[in-house]
Amino acid sequence: MLNKFYHTAEDMIRHHGGRATAGRIGILATLLAEQQAITHREIEQRLPQSLQLDRVTLYRTLEWLVENGLIHKITSDDRVWRYNANLEPHSHQHAHFKCTGCAQVICLDNLPIEQNWPLPTGYRFQEIELTVKGLCANCC
Amino acid sequence: MLNKFYHTAEDMIRHHGGRATAGRIGILATLLAEQQAITHREIEQRLPQSLQLDRVTLYRTLEWLVENGLIHKITSDDRVWRYNANLEPHSHQHAHFKCTGCAQVICLDNLPIEQNWPLPTGYRFQEIELTVKGLCANCC
DNA sequence: GCTTGCGCCGCAACTGAGTTGCAACAATGA
DNA sequence: TCATTGTTGCAACTCAGTTGCGGCGCAAGC
Ligand SMILES: [Mn+2]
Ligand SMILES: [Mn+2]
Ligand SMILES: [Zn+2]
Ligand SMILES: [Zn+2]
């Protein structure tokens, strides 16, 4: 039932005062339907035939969704961004897991991150990026 | 006194059974002399005139140094690798700090990393990547 | 010291993710 | 319905990193 996600996506976008274009809705719905964080390429592949967007549009839409706090993007060691929808219980600060076998990335939402890292004198803390690497259940 | 680092570098390379070429020694000495992790570009700039290497050679040499455990490389959100020498007290598992102002990256060697992250059932832990972001003393 | 073989180096071409400029288009609000 | 303004598609670009290959030079053996 992808329909549900399309409806939710449109709601989320309108609540942020943005134009509810087919592209934004489709991309956000795709990310809402996904259990893991996926790349630009993977999003492109999952979009329905009726919604083939230019790659640049896809990049710009993802940027807009990130800036408006509807999704977040994750750094990885393969130099490719991965994106995931910001569900409500999704705390802004959370860790991620990356499988070294299949490159799958998931959010570890229930992993609270310590904020008190002892930095050198004069340094100011802002945020943390934490990726646990290992093998997922399929790759073990 | 860069000379000292060149000597140390040559020693380290020979102890690993590798050919002690001018390029390897110069690159490793450059990293030994550095207090922070630096990029491919920055290494290139710091190499003396007498040792201008092709960029591909630089990439391949860095790869060799990483594989032989003499240096390590660090992922970053700007899609550029940064490299740092493996000094002896350098534990393999340590965190890094990246300044959001000047992009400087340093190793937080004395920051012990918890190894027992609660992963989903069936997942196997391998290693961790932790980057603290904030402002360095200069950028505060 | 001289020779030789294997590994290292430089060059050219390529890959692939992400960015920029600009003109055409379409969602919204009047 | 129309005008405004933000969004889209296209072409060209940037930039880090990779690959293939011929030639050079380090180190081992004489
Ligand atoms: Mn996440
Ligand atoms: Mn380090
Ligand atoms: Zn896996
Ligand atoms: Zn700084």
Tab-separated table of N, CA, C and O in Angstrom, chain A residues 71-129:
chain	number	residue	atom	x	y	z
A	71	ILE	N	13.762	14.689	5.816
A	71	ILE	CA	14.632	13.514	5.681
A	71	ILE	C	16.010	13.894	6.233
A	71	ILE	O	16.263	15.060	6.507
A	72	HIS	N	16.877	12.890	6.399
A	72	HIS	CA	18.261	13.216	6.738
A	72	HIS	C	19.175	12.394	5.862
A	72	HIS	O	18.776	11.372	5.310
A	73	LYS	N	20.418	12.897	5.693
A	73	LYS	CA	21.347	12.151	4.852
A	73	LYS	C	22.556	11.713	5.644
A	73	LYS	O	22.957	12.346	6.612
A	74	ILE	N	23.143	10.605	5.208
A	74	ILE	CA	24.160	9.905	5.973
A	74	ILE	C	25.442	9.772	5.167
A	74	ILE	O	25.422	9.333	4.026
A	75	THR	N	26.530	10.167	5.776
A	75	THR	CA	27.856	10.013	5.162
A	75	THR	C	28.269	8.555	5.189
A	75	THR	O	27.956	7.847	6.129
A	76	SER	N	29.006	8.126	4.185
A	76	SER	CA	29.507	6.756	4.190
A	76	SER	C	30.914	6.709	3.615
A	76	SER	O	31.354	7.640	2.964
A	77	ASP	N	31.602	5.590	3.867
A	77	ASP	CA	32.981	5.483	3.396
A	77	ASP	C	33.061	5.211	1.903
A	77	ASP	O	34.153	5.198	1.346
A	78	ASP	N	31.934	4.998	1.227
A	78	ASP	CA	31.982	4.794	-0.221
A	78	ASP	C	31.669	6.084	-0.984
A	78	ASP	O	31.409	6.061	-2.172
A	79	ARG	N	31.709	7.214	-0.302
A	79	ARG	CA	31.550	8.529	-0.905
A	79	ARG	C	30.173	8.729	-1.532
A	79	ARG	O	30.037	9.521	-2.464
A	80	VAL	N	29.173	8.001	-1.048
A	80	VAL	CA	27.831	8.140	-1.570
A	80	VAL	C	26.885	8.481	-0.426
A	80	VAL	O	26.903	7.815	0.603
A	81	TRP	N	26.068	9.519	-0.610
A	81	TRP	CA	25.083	9.865	0.407
A	81	TRP	C	23.965	8.849	0.421
A	81	TRP	O	23.582	8.333	-0.632
A	82	ARG	N	23.443	8.586	1.607
A	82	ARG	CA	22.241	7.768	1.718
A	82	ARG	C	21.197	8.561	2.483
A	82	ARG	O	21.542	9.345	3.364
A	83	TYR	N	19.936	8.367	2.111
A	83	TYR	CA	18.860	9.176	2.666
A	83	TYR	C	17.828	8.321	3.359
A	83	TYR	O	17.558	7.193	2.943
A	84	ASN	N	17.222	8.893	4.406
A	84	ASN	CA	16.171	8.197	5.126
A	84	ASN	C	15.161	9.222	5.635
A	84	ASN	O	15.530	10.328	6.005
A	85	ALA	N	13.894	8.837	5.628
A	85	ALA	CA	12.842	9.744	6.090
A	85	ALA	C	12.957	9.978	7.586
A	85	ALA	O	13.389	9.098	8.334
A	86	ASN	N	12.586	11.154	8.036
A	86	ASN	CA	12.564	11.461	9.458
A	86	ASN	C	11.214	11.106	10.054
A	86	ASN	O	10.308	11.934	10.095
A	87	LEU	N	11.096	9.863	10.509
A	87	LEU	CA	9.869	9.480	11.209
A	87	LEU	C	9.817	10.225	12.527
A	87	LEU	O	10.839	10.715	13.014
A	88	GLU	N	8.663	10.272	13.141
A	88	GLU	CA	8.549	11.079	14.350
A	88	GLU	C	9.476	10.642	15.486
A	88	GLU	O	10.198	11.459	16.036
A	89	PRO	N	9.488	9.338	15.831
A	89	PRO	CA	10.349	8.923	16.948
A	89	PRO	C	11.838	8.972	16.600
A	89	PRO	O	12.670	8.575	17.389
A	90	HIS	N	12.150	9.437	15.386
A	90	HIS	CA	13.517	9.522	14.909
A	90	HIS	C	14.223	10.664	15.632
A	90	HIS	O	14.013	11.819	15.323
A	91	SER	N	15.098	10.340	16.565
A	91	SER	CA	15.823	11.438	17.206
A	91	SER	C	16.860	11.973	16.243
A	91	SER	O	17.419	11.235	15.440
A	92	HIS	N	17.105	13.269	16.322
A	92	HIS	CA	18.034	13.879	15.374
A	92	HIS	C	19.419	13.268	15.493
A	92	HIS	O	20.117	13.058	14.517
A	93	GLN	N	19.829	13.002	16.722
A	93	GLN	CA	21.152	12.425	16.951
A	93	GLN	C	21.031	10.919	17.154
A	93	GLN	O	20.625	10.475	18.214
A	94	HIS	N	21.414	10.160	16.154
A	94	HIS	CA	21.416	8.711	16.332
A	94	HIS	C	22.520	8.083	15.498
A	94	HIS	O	23.050	8.701	14.582
A	95	ALA	N	22.845	6.850	15.826
A	95	ALA	CA	23.928	6.161	15.132
A	95	ALA	C	23.400	5.407	13.911
A	95	ALA	O	22.191	5.273	13.731
A	96	HIS	N	24.315	4.960	13.051
A	96	HIS	CA	23.941	4.172	11.891
A	96	HIS	C	24.781	2.896	11.829
A	96	HIS	O	25.879	2.846	12.364
A	97	PHE	N	24.212	1.908	11.154
A	97	PHE	CA	24.944	0.669	10.942
A	97	PHE	C	25.155	0.474	9.452
A	97	PHE	O	24.226	0.637	8.666
A	98	LYS	N	26.375	0.123	9.074
A	98	LYS	CA	26.624	-0.200	7.666
A	98	LYS	C	27.204	-1.589	7.540
A	98	LYS	O	28.202	-1.920	8.171
A	99	CYS	N	26.566	-2.404	6.698
A	99	CYS	CA	27.045	-3.765	6.461
A	99	CYS	C	28.218	-3.718	5.494
A	99	CYS	O	28.117	-3.162	4.404
A	100	THR	N	29.329	-4.335	5.881
A	100	THR	CA	30.507	-4.340	5.020
A	100	THR	C	30.375	-5.363	3.896
A	100	THR	O	31.204	-5.404	2.991
A	101	GLY	N	29.319	-6.177	3.979
A	101	GLY	CA	29.091	-7.150	2.922
A	101	GLY	C	28.246	-6.594	1.795
A	101	GLY	O	28.669	-6.555	0.639
A	102	CYS	N	27.061	-6.096	2.127
A	102	CYS	CA	26.112	-5.672	1.094
A	102	CYS	C	25.931	-4.164	1.050
A	102	CYS	O	25.138	-3.665	0.258
A	103	ALA	N	26.642	-3.425	1.887
A	103	ALA	CA	26.604	-1.955	1.881
A	103	ALA	C	25.280	-1.381	2.376
A	103	ALA	O	25.040	-0.180	2.272
A	104	GLN	N	24.408	-2.229	2.884
A	104	GLN	CA	23.150	-1.752	3.453
A	104	GLN	C	23.398	-0.836	4.655
A	104	GLN	O	24.287	-1.100	5.458
A	105	VAL	N	22.621	0.227	4.731
A	105	VAL	CA	22.739	1.147	5.863
A	105	VAL	C	21.397	1.271	6.568
A	105	VAL	O	20.370	1.486	5.918
A	106	ILE	N	21.378	1.088	7.887
A	106	ILE	CA	20.150	1.290	8.648
A	106	ILE	C	20.394	2.274	9.787
A	106	ILE	O	21.536	2.478	10.206
A	107	CYS	N	19.308	2.885	10.258
A	107	CYS	CA	19.403	3.797	11.383
A	107	CYS	C	19.268	3.010	12.683
A	107	CYS	O	18.397	2.144	12.796
A	108	LEU	N	20.133	3.304	13.643
A	108	LEU	CA	20.017	2.692	14.970
A	108	LEU	C	19.358	3.711	15.898
A	108	LEU	O	20.016	4.354	16.708
A	109	ASP	N	18.043	3.837	15.749
A	109	ASP	CA	17.325	4.921	16.426
A	109	ASP	C	17.422	4.856	17.942
A	109	ASP	O	17.472	5.870	18.607
A	110	ASN	N	17.422	3.635	18.458
A	110	ASN	CA	17.371	3.486	19.907
A	110	ASN	C	18.759	3.525	20.555
A	110	ASN	O	18.933	3.085	21.670
A	111	LEU	N	19.727	4.028	19.810
A	111	LEU	CA	21.073	4.089	20.346
A	111	LEU	C	21.387	5.521	20.780
A	111	LEU	O	21.709	6.370	19.972
A	112	PRO	N	21.257	5.783	22.076
A	112	PRO	CA	21.512	7.145	22.535
A	112	PRO	C	23.007	7.440	22.438
A	112	PRO	O	23.834	6.584	22.695
A	113	ILE	N	23.333	8.656	22.035
A	113	ILE	CA	24.733	9.007	21.859
A	113	ILE	C	25.194	9.971	22.942
A	113	ILE	O	24.586	10.999	23.181
A	114	GLU	N	26.254	9.583	23.577
A	114	GLU	CA	26.887	10.416	24.599
A	114	GLU	C	27.305	11.760	23.992
A	114	GLU	O	27.865	11.808	22.913
A	115	GLN	N	26.999	12.829	24.692
A	115	GLN	CA	27.305	14.155	24.151
A	115	GLN	C	28.544	14.777	24.777
A	115	GLN	O	28.998	15.817	24.348
A	116	ASN	N	29.071	14.154	25.839
A	116	ASN	CA	30.187	14.773	26.562
A	116	ASN	C	31.536	14.185	26.180
A	116	ASN	O	32.158	13.467	26.950
A	117	TRP	N	31.988	14.483	24.973
A	117	TRP	CA	33.285	13.994	24.554
A	117	TRP	C	34.350	14.978	24.998
A	117	TRP	O	34.224	16.175	24.768
A	118	PRO	N	35.400	14.477	25.628
A	118	PRO	CA	36.476	15.365	26.085
A	118	PRO	C	37.313	15.857	24.908
A	118	PRO	O	38.122	15.119	24.377
A	119	LEU	N	37.098	17.100	24.517
A	119	LEU	CA	37.843	17.668	23.399
A	119	LEU	C	39.036	18.468	23.925
A	119	LEU	O	39.084	18.814	25.102
A	120	PRO	N	40.013	18.753	23.058
A	120	PRO	CA	41.140	19.603	23.460
A	120	PRO	C	40.631	20.971	23.926
A	120	PRO	O	39.538	21.390	23.545
A	121	THR	N	41.440	21.636	24.717
A	121	THR	CA	41.048	22.937	25.264
A	121	THR	C	40.706	23.923	24.140
A	121	THR	O	41.434	24.022	23.162
A	122	GLY	N	39.610	24.636	24.321
A	122	GLY	CA	39.242	25.661	23.344
A	122	GLY	C	38.370	25.145	22.218
A	122	GLY	O	37.863	25.919	21.417
A	123	TYR	N	38.176	23.841	22.155
A	123	TYR	CA	37.340	23.262	21.110
A	123	TYR	C	35.882	23.240	21.559
A	123	TYR	O	35.591	23.031	22.736
A	124	ARG	N	34.972	23.463	20.629
A	124	ARG	CA	33.555	23.460	20.950
A	124	ARG	C	32.827	22.317	20.248
A	124	ARG	O	32.934	22.144	19.036
A	125	PHE	N	32.055	21.578	21.003
A	125	PHE	CA	31.277	20.451	20.458
A	125	PHE	C	30.060	20.941	19.682
A	125	PHE	O	29.402	21.884	20.092
A	126	GLN	N	29.760	20.318	18.557
A	126	GLN	CA	28.511	20.614	17.849
A	126	GLN	C	27.653	19.358	17.685
A	126	GLN	O	26.558	19.289	18.181
A	127	GLU	N	28.186	18.384	16.971
A	127	GLU	CA	27.398	17.162	16.786
A	127	GLU	C	28.315	15.975	16.578
A	127	GLU	O	29.536	16.116	16.535
A	128	ILE	N	27.712	14.830	16.440
A	128	ILE	CA	28.490	13.614	16.347
A	128	ILE	C	28.010	12.779	15.174
A	128	ILE	O	26.842	12.812	14.811
A	129	GLU	N	28.955	12.067	14.563
A	129	GLU	CA	28.608	11.133	13.499
A	129	GLU	C	29.162	9.778	13.878
A	129	GLU	O	30.362	9.629	14.042
